[in-house]
XYZ file of C-alpha atoms in Angstrom:
637
model
C 211.719 136.202 138.619
C 212.309 137.861 134.975
C 210.171 137.012 132.169
C 211.486 137.710 128.988
C 209.343 137.718 125.698
C 209.338 137.290 121.974
C 207.399 137.126 119.181
C 207.091 136.471 115.403
C 203.619 137.888 115.422
C 201.823 140.938 114.117
C 198.631 140.625 116.619
C 200.119 139.312 119.942
C 200.129 142.553 122.217
C 203.443 141.719 124.573
C 203.182 144.273 126.877
C 199.427 142.741 127.521
C 200.856 139.532 128.102
C 203.420 140.540 130.554
C 200.836 142.628 132.563
C 198.162 139.551 132.528
C 201.108 137.030 133.698
C 201.663 139.785 136.864
C 198.078 139.774 137.628
C 198.009 135.791 137.257
C 201.199 135.544 139.366
C 198.465 137.110 141.859
C 196.759 133.389 142.661
C 199.871 132.141 143.707
C 202.352 132.410 147.075
C 205.913 132.347 145.412
C 208.664 132.772 148.168
C 211.138 130.659 146.594
C 213.245 131.053 143.318
C 213.389 134.846 142.891
C 215.961 134.436 140.636
C 214.333 131.990 137.885
C 214.939 133.947 134.499
C 212.039 132.524 132.032
C 212.333 132.934 127.935
C 208.859 133.024 126.112
C 209.007 132.477 122.217
C 205.173 132.741 120.736
C 205.931 131.660 117.285
C 202.212 131.742 114.959
C 203.489 128.086 113.251
C 204.523 126.447 116.419
C 202.553 122.957 116.812
C 203.987 121.900 119.945
C 203.673 123.695 123.201
C 207.564 123.281 124.752
C 208.154 124.343 128.489
C 211.788 123.344 129.203
C 213.503 124.271 132.788
C 216.843 123.464 134.016
C 218.022 124.913 137.702
C 217.321 129.200 137.494
C 216.437 129.222 133.807
C 213.426 128.123 131.923
C 211.961 128.371 128.065
C 208.542 128.156 126.722
C 208.096 128.047 123.485
C 204.134 127.877 122.154
C 201.954 129.165 119.857
C 198.729 131.200 121.779
C 198.901 132.514 125.556
C 196.224 130.448 126.656
C 199.536 127.588 126.033
C 201.911 129.741 127.652
C 199.423 130.517 130.438
C 199.255 126.587 130.857
C 203.118 126.028 130.527
C 203.902 128.847 133.098
C 200.902 127.686 135.543
C 203.116 124.403 135.411
C 206.343 125.935 136.176
C 204.371 127.958 139.061
C 203.910 124.634 140.823
C 207.251 123.004 140.528
C 210.197 125.743 140.626
C 212.253 123.428 142.405
C 212.562 120.632 139.645
C 214.174 120.561 136.599
C 211.674 118.789 133.388
C 211.305 119.024 129.712
C 207.654 118.799 128.323
C 206.452 118.553 125.224
C 202.677 118.566 124.217
C 200.675 118.859 121.095
C 196.943 120.554 121.023
C 195.155 117.814 119.886
C 192.794 120.930 118.480
C 192.738 124.683 117.390
C 189.536 125.848 119.999
C 188.804 124.437 122.876
C 186.690 126.000 125.542
C 183.753 125.878 127.824
C 180.528 126.622 127.860
C 178.801 127.479 131.391
C 175.026 127.518 132.049
C 173.343 131.170 132.938
C 169.903 130.465 132.461
C 168.958 127.449 134.903
C 168.812 130.226 137.418
C 172.134 130.988 138.356
C 173.947 133.650 136.578
C 177.359 133.560 137.388
C 179.036 136.688 139.285
C 181.600 138.955 137.187
C 184.083 137.560 139.927
C 183.273 133.980 139.538
C 183.513 134.231 135.755
C 187.059 135.621 135.946
C 187.813 133.114 138.424
C 186.945 130.286 136.078
C 188.787 132.342 133.018
C 192.411 131.790 135.972
C 191.040 127.968 135.972
C 190.876 128.118 131.786
C 194.153 129.480 131.693
C 195.758 127.615 133.629
C 194.512 124.355 131.863
C 195.321 125.379 128.471
C 191.788 126.416 127.212
C 191.080 129.298 124.883
C 187.547 129.697 124.668
C 184.543 130.266 127.169
C 180.835 130.354 125.989
C 178.253 132.491 127.844
C 175.256 130.513 127.870
C 172.658 133.333 128.313
C 168.848 132.572 126.808
C 167.630 135.476 128.340
C 169.927 136.571 130.885
C 171.590 139.808 129.047
C 170.541 143.298 128.485
C 168.841 144.473 125.219
C 168.190 148.012 124.942
C 164.624 148.577 124.273
C 163.543 145.419 126.274
C 162.703 145.913 129.781
C 161.392 142.215 130.032
C 163.991 140.534 128.793
C 165.876 139.146 131.356
C 164.156 140.735 134.647
C 164.637 139.329 137.683
C 166.636 137.003 136.491
C 169.958 138.318 137.311
C 170.516 138.988 133.177
C 173.808 140.136 132.459
C 174.653 144.385 131.854
C 176.313 145.223 128.477
C 179.022 146.814 130.775
C 179.688 143.773 132.733
C 180.252 141.583 129.587
C 183.102 144.072 127.834
C 184.380 143.593 131.414
C 184.489 140.039 130.962
C 184.834 140.155 127.475
C 188.062 142.447 127.552
C 189.400 140.142 130.677
C 189.309 136.888 128.475
C 191.198 138.057 126.069
C 194.089 139.523 127.916
C 194.834 135.443 128.982
C 194.286 134.526 125.239
C 190.700 133.636 125.606
C 187.855 133.746 123.591
C 184.477 135.217 125.148
C 181.714 133.533 122.888
C 177.782 134.593 123.467
C 176.131 131.718 123.376
C 172.139 131.835 123.114
C 168.489 131.454 121.585
C 166.847 132.028 118.406
C 164.513 129.578 118.301
C 163.596 127.795 121.678
C 164.672 127.693 125.172
C 162.995 131.456 125.265
C 160.089 130.415 127.758
C 161.342 132.837 130.188
C 160.998 135.665 128.009
C 157.968 134.807 126.214
C 155.819 134.499 129.373
C 155.857 138.067 129.248
C 152.958 140.018 127.378
C 155.355 142.488 125.695
C 156.535 139.111 123.998
C 153.284 137.315 123.027
C 153.201 138.368 119.291
C 156.585 136.437 118.732
C 155.224 133.093 120.066
C 154.904 129.980 118.258
C 154.334 128.041 121.722
C 155.116 128.807 125.289
C 159.321 127.646 123.952
C 159.344 128.486 120.457
C 159.710 131.727 118.631
C 157.558 131.134 114.715
C 159.043 130.889 112.009
C 158.270 133.382 109.647
C 156.802 136.129 111.922
C 158.323 139.266 110.967
C 158.297 140.259 114.301
C 160.765 137.648 114.866
C 163.311 138.746 113.064
C 162.856 142.420 114.620
C 163.342 140.613 117.507
C 166.847 138.831 116.570
C 168.061 141.668 114.391
C 167.397 143.337 117.602
C 169.635 140.942 119.858
C 172.200 139.984 117.164
C 172.956 144.188 116.984
C 173.319 144.376 120.504
C 175.487 141.791 121.265
C 177.652 142.949 118.860
C 178.876 145.788 121.009
C 179.942 143.468 123.968
C 182.175 141.288 122.200
C 185.624 141.484 120.030
C 184.538 137.993 118.822
C 182.458 137.214 115.418
C 181.647 133.898 116.199
C 178.445 132.924 118.212
C 176.150 130.219 118.916
C 172.665 130.918 117.901
C 171.101 127.892 119.806
C 168.521 126.610 117.891
C 167.918 123.073 119.575
C 165.232 120.822 121.101
C 162.706 123.107 119.190
C 159.938 119.881 119.450
C 156.458 121.027 118.902
C 158.210 123.495 116.303
C 155.442 124.579 114.277
C 152.891 123.278 115.929
C 151.300 126.186 118.227
C 150.188 129.537 116.729
C 152.052 128.746 113.305
C 149.622 125.827 112.419
C 147.039 127.558 113.610
C 147.804 130.931 111.209
C 149.324 128.541 107.720
C 148.840 124.996 108.928
C 151.210 122.241 108.884
C 154.708 122.488 107.748
C 157.278 119.743 107.870
C 159.924 120.581 110.978
C 162.692 120.216 108.518
C 161.277 122.742 106.129
C 160.651 124.946 109.184
C 164.048 124.692 110.878
C 165.244 124.925 107.262
C 163.607 128.503 106.127
C 164.264 129.902 109.905
C 167.866 129.217 110.151
C 168.583 131.030 106.603
C 166.913 134.010 107.681
C 168.830 134.094 110.570
C 171.795 132.987 108.950
C 171.479 136.338 106.708
C 170.829 138.948 109.541
C 174.236 137.370 111.184
C 176.188 138.022 107.688
C 174.964 141.359 107.496
C 176.017 142.000 111.283
C 178.744 140.065 110.274
C 178.881 137.389 112.434
C 179.706 133.633 112.585
C 177.405 131.915 113.404
C 176.619 127.889 115.041
C 173.950 126.007 116.507
C 172.703 122.992 118.240
C 172.638 120.432 115.239
C 169.851 118.205 117.224
C 166.638 119.930 114.494
C 168.557 119.051 111.647
C 169.126 115.298 112.634
C 165.579 114.818 114.164
C 163.345 116.578 111.673
C 165.075 114.464 108.664
C 165.120 111.117 109.984
C 162.029 111.458 112.825
C 164.073 109.956 114.901
C 165.909 110.377 117.842
C 169.372 112.252 117.438
C 172.035 109.771 117.849
C 169.353 107.046 116.376
C 171.474 107.222 113.071
C 173.332 104.422 112.020
C 175.967 104.056 109.345
C 174.148 103.399 106.547
C 172.204 106.613 107.235
C 172.246 108.609 103.154
C 172.073 112.693 103.460
C 171.667 113.136 100.286
C 168.051 114.220 100.592
C 167.917 115.527 103.817
C 166.786 118.997 104.116
C 169.862 120.855 105.011
C 171.809 123.649 105.837
C 173.700 126.739 104.506
C 177.308 124.267 104.456
C 178.779 128.016 106.212
C 176.332 127.595 109.304
C 178.517 125.936 111.732
C 176.887 122.847 113.634
C 177.292 122.311 116.662
C 177.125 117.660 117.792
C 176.435 117.872 121.538
C 176.824 114.663 123.228
C 177.194 113.774 126.688
C 175.445 110.594 126.856
C 177.034 107.395 124.376
C 180.671 105.588 125.685
C 180.837 103.944 122.225
C 183.032 105.396 119.965
C 181.917 104.183 116.368
C 178.900 106.210 117.758
C 180.637 109.238 117.568
C 182.343 108.456 114.469
C 179.684 108.116 112.719
C 177.588 111.006 114.013
C 180.429 112.979 113.233
C 180.771 112.047 109.594
C 176.948 113.146 109.082
C 177.375 116.347 110.276
C 180.548 116.873 107.733
C 177.686 116.076 105.174
C 175.607 118.925 106.489
C 178.335 121.494 107.332
C 181.808 123.276 106.301
C 182.138 123.654 109.716
C 181.322 120.853 112.324
C 181.887 121.522 116.299
C 181.854 119.163 119.061
C 180.261 120.095 122.638
C 181.277 116.931 125.409
C 179.923 117.352 128.792
C 181.174 117.588 132.770
C 177.858 116.269 134.260
C 177.054 118.603 137.284
C 173.710 118.859 135.979
C 172.638 115.226 137.365
C 171.093 116.912 140.563
C 172.691 117.750 143.576
C 176.294 116.499 142.940
C 178.486 115.823 139.742
C 179.011 112.621 137.932
C 182.405 112.424 136.980
C 182.612 108.990 136.061
C 180.100 109.854 133.373
C 181.679 112.404 132.377
C 185.113 111.248 131.896
C 184.029 108.499 130.142
C 182.160 110.002 127.405
C 184.651 112.801 126.875
C 187.380 110.328 126.251
C 185.784 108.482 123.805
C 184.269 112.174 121.946
C 187.550 113.784 121.696
C 189.460 110.321 120.787
C 186.544 110.413 117.717
C 187.020 113.944 117.270
C 190.967 113.665 116.606
C 190.398 110.789 114.238
C 187.848 112.797 111.625
C 190.124 115.912 111.944
C 187.909 118.421 114.093
C 189.079 121.433 115.111
C 186.873 122.654 117.634
C 185.404 121.255 120.518
C 184.065 122.769 123.622
C 182.534 121.144 126.768
C 179.180 122.245 128.303
C 178.644 122.814 132.096
C 174.747 123.132 132.011
C 172.610 123.393 135.172
C 169.566 121.537 135.318
C 166.433 122.039 137.280
C 167.499 125.582 139.534
C 171.983 125.215 139.523
C 171.544 123.253 142.495
C 175.199 121.871 141.851
C 177.713 124.812 142.952
C 179.787 125.709 140.313
C 183.436 124.598 141.977
C 182.461 121.049 141.627
C 182.924 121.182 137.676
C 186.386 120.861 137.892
C 186.956 116.941 137.710
C 184.878 116.953 134.382
C 186.493 120.240 133.597
C 189.969 119.864 133.671
C 189.930 116.047 132.208
C 188.344 117.530 129.100
C 191.346 120.016 129.168
C 193.815 117.437 129.966
C 192.572 114.963 127.118
C 192.884 118.186 124.488
C 196.774 118.012 124.431
C 196.698 113.657 125.125
C 195.243 111.056 123.848
C 193.988 109.326 126.958
C 193.718 110.059 130.684
C 196.853 108.892 132.452
C 195.456 108.996 136.064
C 198.667 109.781 138.137
C 199.455 112.516 135.229
C 195.863 113.741 135.319
C 196.015 113.789 139.383
C 199.250 115.848 139.177
C 197.434 118.071 136.301
C 194.921 118.976 138.437
C 196.550 119.471 141.562
C 198.744 122.332 139.548
C 195.040 123.872 138.443
C 193.124 123.284 141.711
C 195.749 123.480 144.708
C 193.821 120.548 145.530
C 193.823 116.696 145.498
C 191.845 114.982 142.629
C 190.970 111.773 145.009
C 189.168 114.083 147.415
C 187.102 115.827 144.356
C 186.519 112.632 142.759
C 184.508 111.693 146.484
C 181.486 113.735 145.129
C 181.162 110.965 142.435
C 180.082 108.693 145.428
C 177.435 111.111 146.309
C 175.148 108.924 142.951
C 177.036 105.872 142.790
C 174.531 104.247 145.699
C 173.476 101.521 143.030
C 176.453 101.346 140.552
C 179.520 101.634 142.534
C 182.042 104.751 142.088
C 183.129 105.846 138.652
C 180.718 103.678 137.036
C 177.291 105.556 137.227
C 176.954 105.792 133.435
C 173.123 104.881 133.876
C 173.181 108.587 135.712
C 171.028 107.474 138.420
C 171.126 110.558 140.950
C 169.610 109.303 144.092
C 171.408 111.574 145.728
C 168.663 114.060 144.805
C 165.281 112.657 145.097
C 166.087 111.136 148.169
C 166.689 114.378 149.486
C 164.043 116.182 148.296
C 161.159 112.893 148.749
C 158.485 113.401 151.192
C 159.729 110.642 154.051
C 155.938 109.917 154.875
C 155.044 109.547 150.927
C 157.919 106.821 150.467
C 157.544 107.638 146.275
C 161.679 106.355 145.642
C 161.250 103.262 148.687
C 160.808 100.444 146.842
C 163.787 101.078 145.257
C 165.694 100.937 148.358
C 165.135 97.324 149.158
C 168.339 95.738 149.829
C 170.329 98.867 149.546
C 171.990 99.898 153.200
C 171.690 103.501 152.568
C 172.860 104.535 156.163
C 176.360 103.259 155.964
C 176.781 103.934 152.894
C 175.922 107.618 153.640
C 178.061 107.634 156.736
C 180.878 106.194 155.516
C 181.165 108.907 152.525
C 180.499 111.652 155.113
C 183.486 110.121 157.262
C 185.829 110.193 154.230
C 184.583 113.862 153.298
C 185.784 114.654 156.146
C 189.022 113.313 156.306
C 189.693 115.001 152.597
C 189.058 118.443 154.226
C 192.971 118.871 154.789
C 193.172 118.144 150.711
C 190.895 120.976 149.943
C 191.433 123.617 151.918
C 190.747 126.249 149.697
C 187.447 124.777 148.942
C 186.076 124.167 152.176
C 182.635 125.625 151.615
C 182.003 122.873 149.346
C 183.291 120.017 151.140
C 181.536 121.481 154.001
C 178.152 121.555 152.093
C 178.096 117.924 150.454
C 179.624 116.488 154.195
C 176.256 117.738 155.507
C 174.454 116.615 152.803
C 176.273 112.755 153.235
C 174.935 113.671 156.778
C 171.060 114.264 155.869
C 171.237 111.429 153.468
C 172.560 108.737 155.835
C 169.239 109.635 158.515
C 166.894 110.412 155.595
C 167.556 108.175 152.643
C 165.612 105.019 154.029
C 163.898 106.836 156.658
C 160.484 106.142 154.643
C 161.291 102.610 154.800
C 162.018 102.837 158.668
C 159.211 104.371 159.641
C 157.132 102.520 157.443
C 158.079 99.042 159.039
C 157.888 100.694 162.373
C 153.979 101.856 161.814
C 153.517 98.566 160.299
C 154.765 96.495 162.767
C 152.948 98.737 165.498
C 156.420 98.955 166.390
C 155.717 102.822 168.658
C 159.277 103.064 170.365
C 160.962 103.220 167.218
C 158.107 105.733 165.753
C 158.997 107.733 168.983
C 162.694 107.561 168.608
C 162.320 108.852 165.139
C 160.037 111.350 166.130
C 162.336 112.849 169.025
C 166.001 111.585 168.002
C 166.165 111.021 164.265
C 163.750 113.915 162.401
C 165.730 116.900 165.083
C 169.592 115.315 163.925
C 168.323 115.748 160.510
C 166.749 118.911 160.649
C 170.100 120.419 163.026
C 172.366 118.716 159.344
C 169.869 120.211 157.038
C 169.831 123.382 158.230
C 174.222 123.606 158.162
C 174.113 122.258 154.445
C 171.124 125.076 153.710
C 173.462 127.984 154.971
C 176.655 126.480 153.214
C 174.538 126.028 149.994
C 173.756 129.786 150.536
C 176.953 130.849 150.986
C 178.233 129.587 147.807
C 175.477 130.466 145.527
C 175.973 134.074 146.834
C 180.157 133.535 145.856
C 179.143 131.843 142.453
C 176.160 133.662 141.188
C 173.853 136.792 141.180
C 171.186 136.603 144.175
C 168.480 135.992 141.521
C 167.634 132.799 141.301
C 168.667 131.281 144.575
C 164.602 131.751 146.205
C 164.136 129.193 144.426
C 166.483 126.742 145.620
C 166.016 128.322 149.116
C 162.676 127.336 148.794
C 163.195 123.729 147.602
C 165.824 123.191 150.712
C 163.366 125.371 153.262
C 160.721 122.346 151.927
C 162.919 119.525 152.888
C 162.651 120.717 156.698
C 158.802 121.979 156.621
C 158.396 118.709 155.433
C 160.041 116.507 158.132
C 158.752 118.571 161.026
C 155.327 117.966 159.269
C 156.042 114.173 159.626
C 156.997 114.563 163.162
C 153.714 116.325 163.661
C 151.777 113.849 162.434
C 153.463 110.889 164.007
C 153.342 112.589 167.544
C 149.784 112.899 166.916
C 149.320 109.201 166.334
C 151.790 108.172 169.158
C 149.597 110.771 171.226
C 146.467 109.035 170.264
C 144.751 111.849 168.710
C 145.234 110.020 165.075
C 143.983 106.201 164.711
C 146.214 105.598 161.590
C 148.596 107.201 159.120
C 146.859 107.160 155.789
C 149.976 108.373 153.970
C 151.644 105.116 155.503
C 148.989 102.940 154.585
C 149.744 103.565 150.858
C 151.549 100.336 149.075
C 154.672 102.140 148.151
C 155.266 101.114 144.224
C 158.079 100.968 141.365
C 158.766 104.399 140.479
C 160.538 103.199 137.646
C 159.907 99.942 135.716
C 162.754 98.183 137.239
C 163.030 95.421 139.662
C 165.120 96.263 142.889
C 168.192 94.247 141.377
C 172.244 96.268 142.036
C 174.017 97.170 140.152
C 170.918 97.128 137.336
C 171.554 97.646 133.845
C 173.213 101.123 132.750
C 170.065 101.245 130.020
C 167.886 101.857 132.295
C 168.591 104.638 134.372
C 166.991 105.223 137.982
C 167.198 108.983 137.571
C 164.520 111.808 138.431
C 165.505 115.425 138.170
C 162.673 117.311 138.233
C 162.080 118.663 142.370
C 158.030 119.202 140.935
C 158.121 115.117 140.280
C 160.112 114.591 143.066
C 158.208 116.045 146.045
C 154.801 114.558 145.537
C 152.538 112.665 143.314
C 150.350 115.659 143.064
C 150.634 118.265 140.808
C 152.796 121.469 141.724
C 151.439 123.162 138.650
C 147.662 123.765 138.183
C 147.120 122.348 134.178
C 144.023 124.596 133.638
């Protein structure tokens, strides 16, 4: 294979691109068409990405390295075909934000693998969301025991991403979401409340200058995301005691102005999440902004401070268009953030991700937005494995080059990027589609999580399973996942984990209902079968699931944080064994009754057991500590 490169740009290093292309080729097993000649033209003002292949000759014309690698990947997957592909990038920047702050800090090899995936998909930006998970000289408690990135690791990743034409952008926090650092005595002077920095405090701005200075040595880009979202109790803690009440709209304006000044001094070009500027002005929810909303009297940021409009929830395009209008009135730079919905619990929600992303990106095109990225949050402890992001991520990438999602074309694109079947990956969407049906879970139900973790003696969520055949549902899903193994060979461990999860849920999802029914009717033979047959089978499948999840974690992330997932999964087995002992004691006559099974099963949500239920009322609980017990895990005193 012969590759020839030309460029009219003074900034492109063709030798670097040539070496990176050779590195890129290591992902492929190519024994055919060694005579293929590929000519690559980099044209700085090129709008379209063009790839023409005829026989053993191929010409790629594009603007930037990320687009070249997208076309190169397509060629390498279709060596025996002739084709002429023209695609128009809808945005100047299209990226992915990886959450490295919810206990799982992606390992350096995992991030490099992700960079290869982004290159295949034609994406040119990767944001690393790190609240306190990066090294700051002189702050030993910042990210301690959390697997923080060293400066050397960040520099290594930054250089690696640059080879592929991908901008690595630090995504940090400079106001809220800093609970993990503020819990240490060293940080006490910085606190407004447990999660929020104290606005106006000189030590706070010394701290922010320190972290911004440190990061400058680790990244080539001058773009930076400095957070500032969801500071709901801003100014209501130590600030209130020391200064009295000040409206949050005034505080966010003052704080962002001071941080922007530091950024300017250091050469950073910052952006922030926009919700505090919206909610502090309207005194309503983030998306409660109607078409008549007048922003002329609002407290506004400096127009050069980029505002990131994040919306992973709405499926009405007019909401996106109106929110983008408001953002453009507040800032000269509006950035849009979608979501891959890997944070629904144990399993991803692809239907929600694709529906909302489609509407959001169409609105961005209509409003002329040029910077977009999608987010991969790891809520409540990174329970969903990293590879499960791919359908949501690649749907976003596809829509950055197309107006709408064409299923056959997208399936081919997905296979080219992952070497796996889209249909097989989409099976993972079914774990939480129990009530709504595959692809239709816009309500974001997450039964696979609370039915996995809930205590079978307590049955806190059992009310909502009335009339739902969970045994057949999850047994059928397990069968489909097993049949899919040959189509996802590169992701065997991922699908082995979800196959084991389906087997566990087939036995456990309605176990509390079966157990209480048997207890109430004095059906001792069924209770005996649950103790001697069902629970041992459950424990065996759970052990498989647990061990494979550990394998996936250690492949995806640094080991820090796994200890909590280990405790969560181990806790299921511990409680099942405890349940088994309680049943046996009752059957043996050592207990006259089981109080837990005499507790009335009340609705967890204010919803009747009718399915499919309204999409406006999610049957969703994503906090483990609320699922496992009606008692309080955390002492409030």
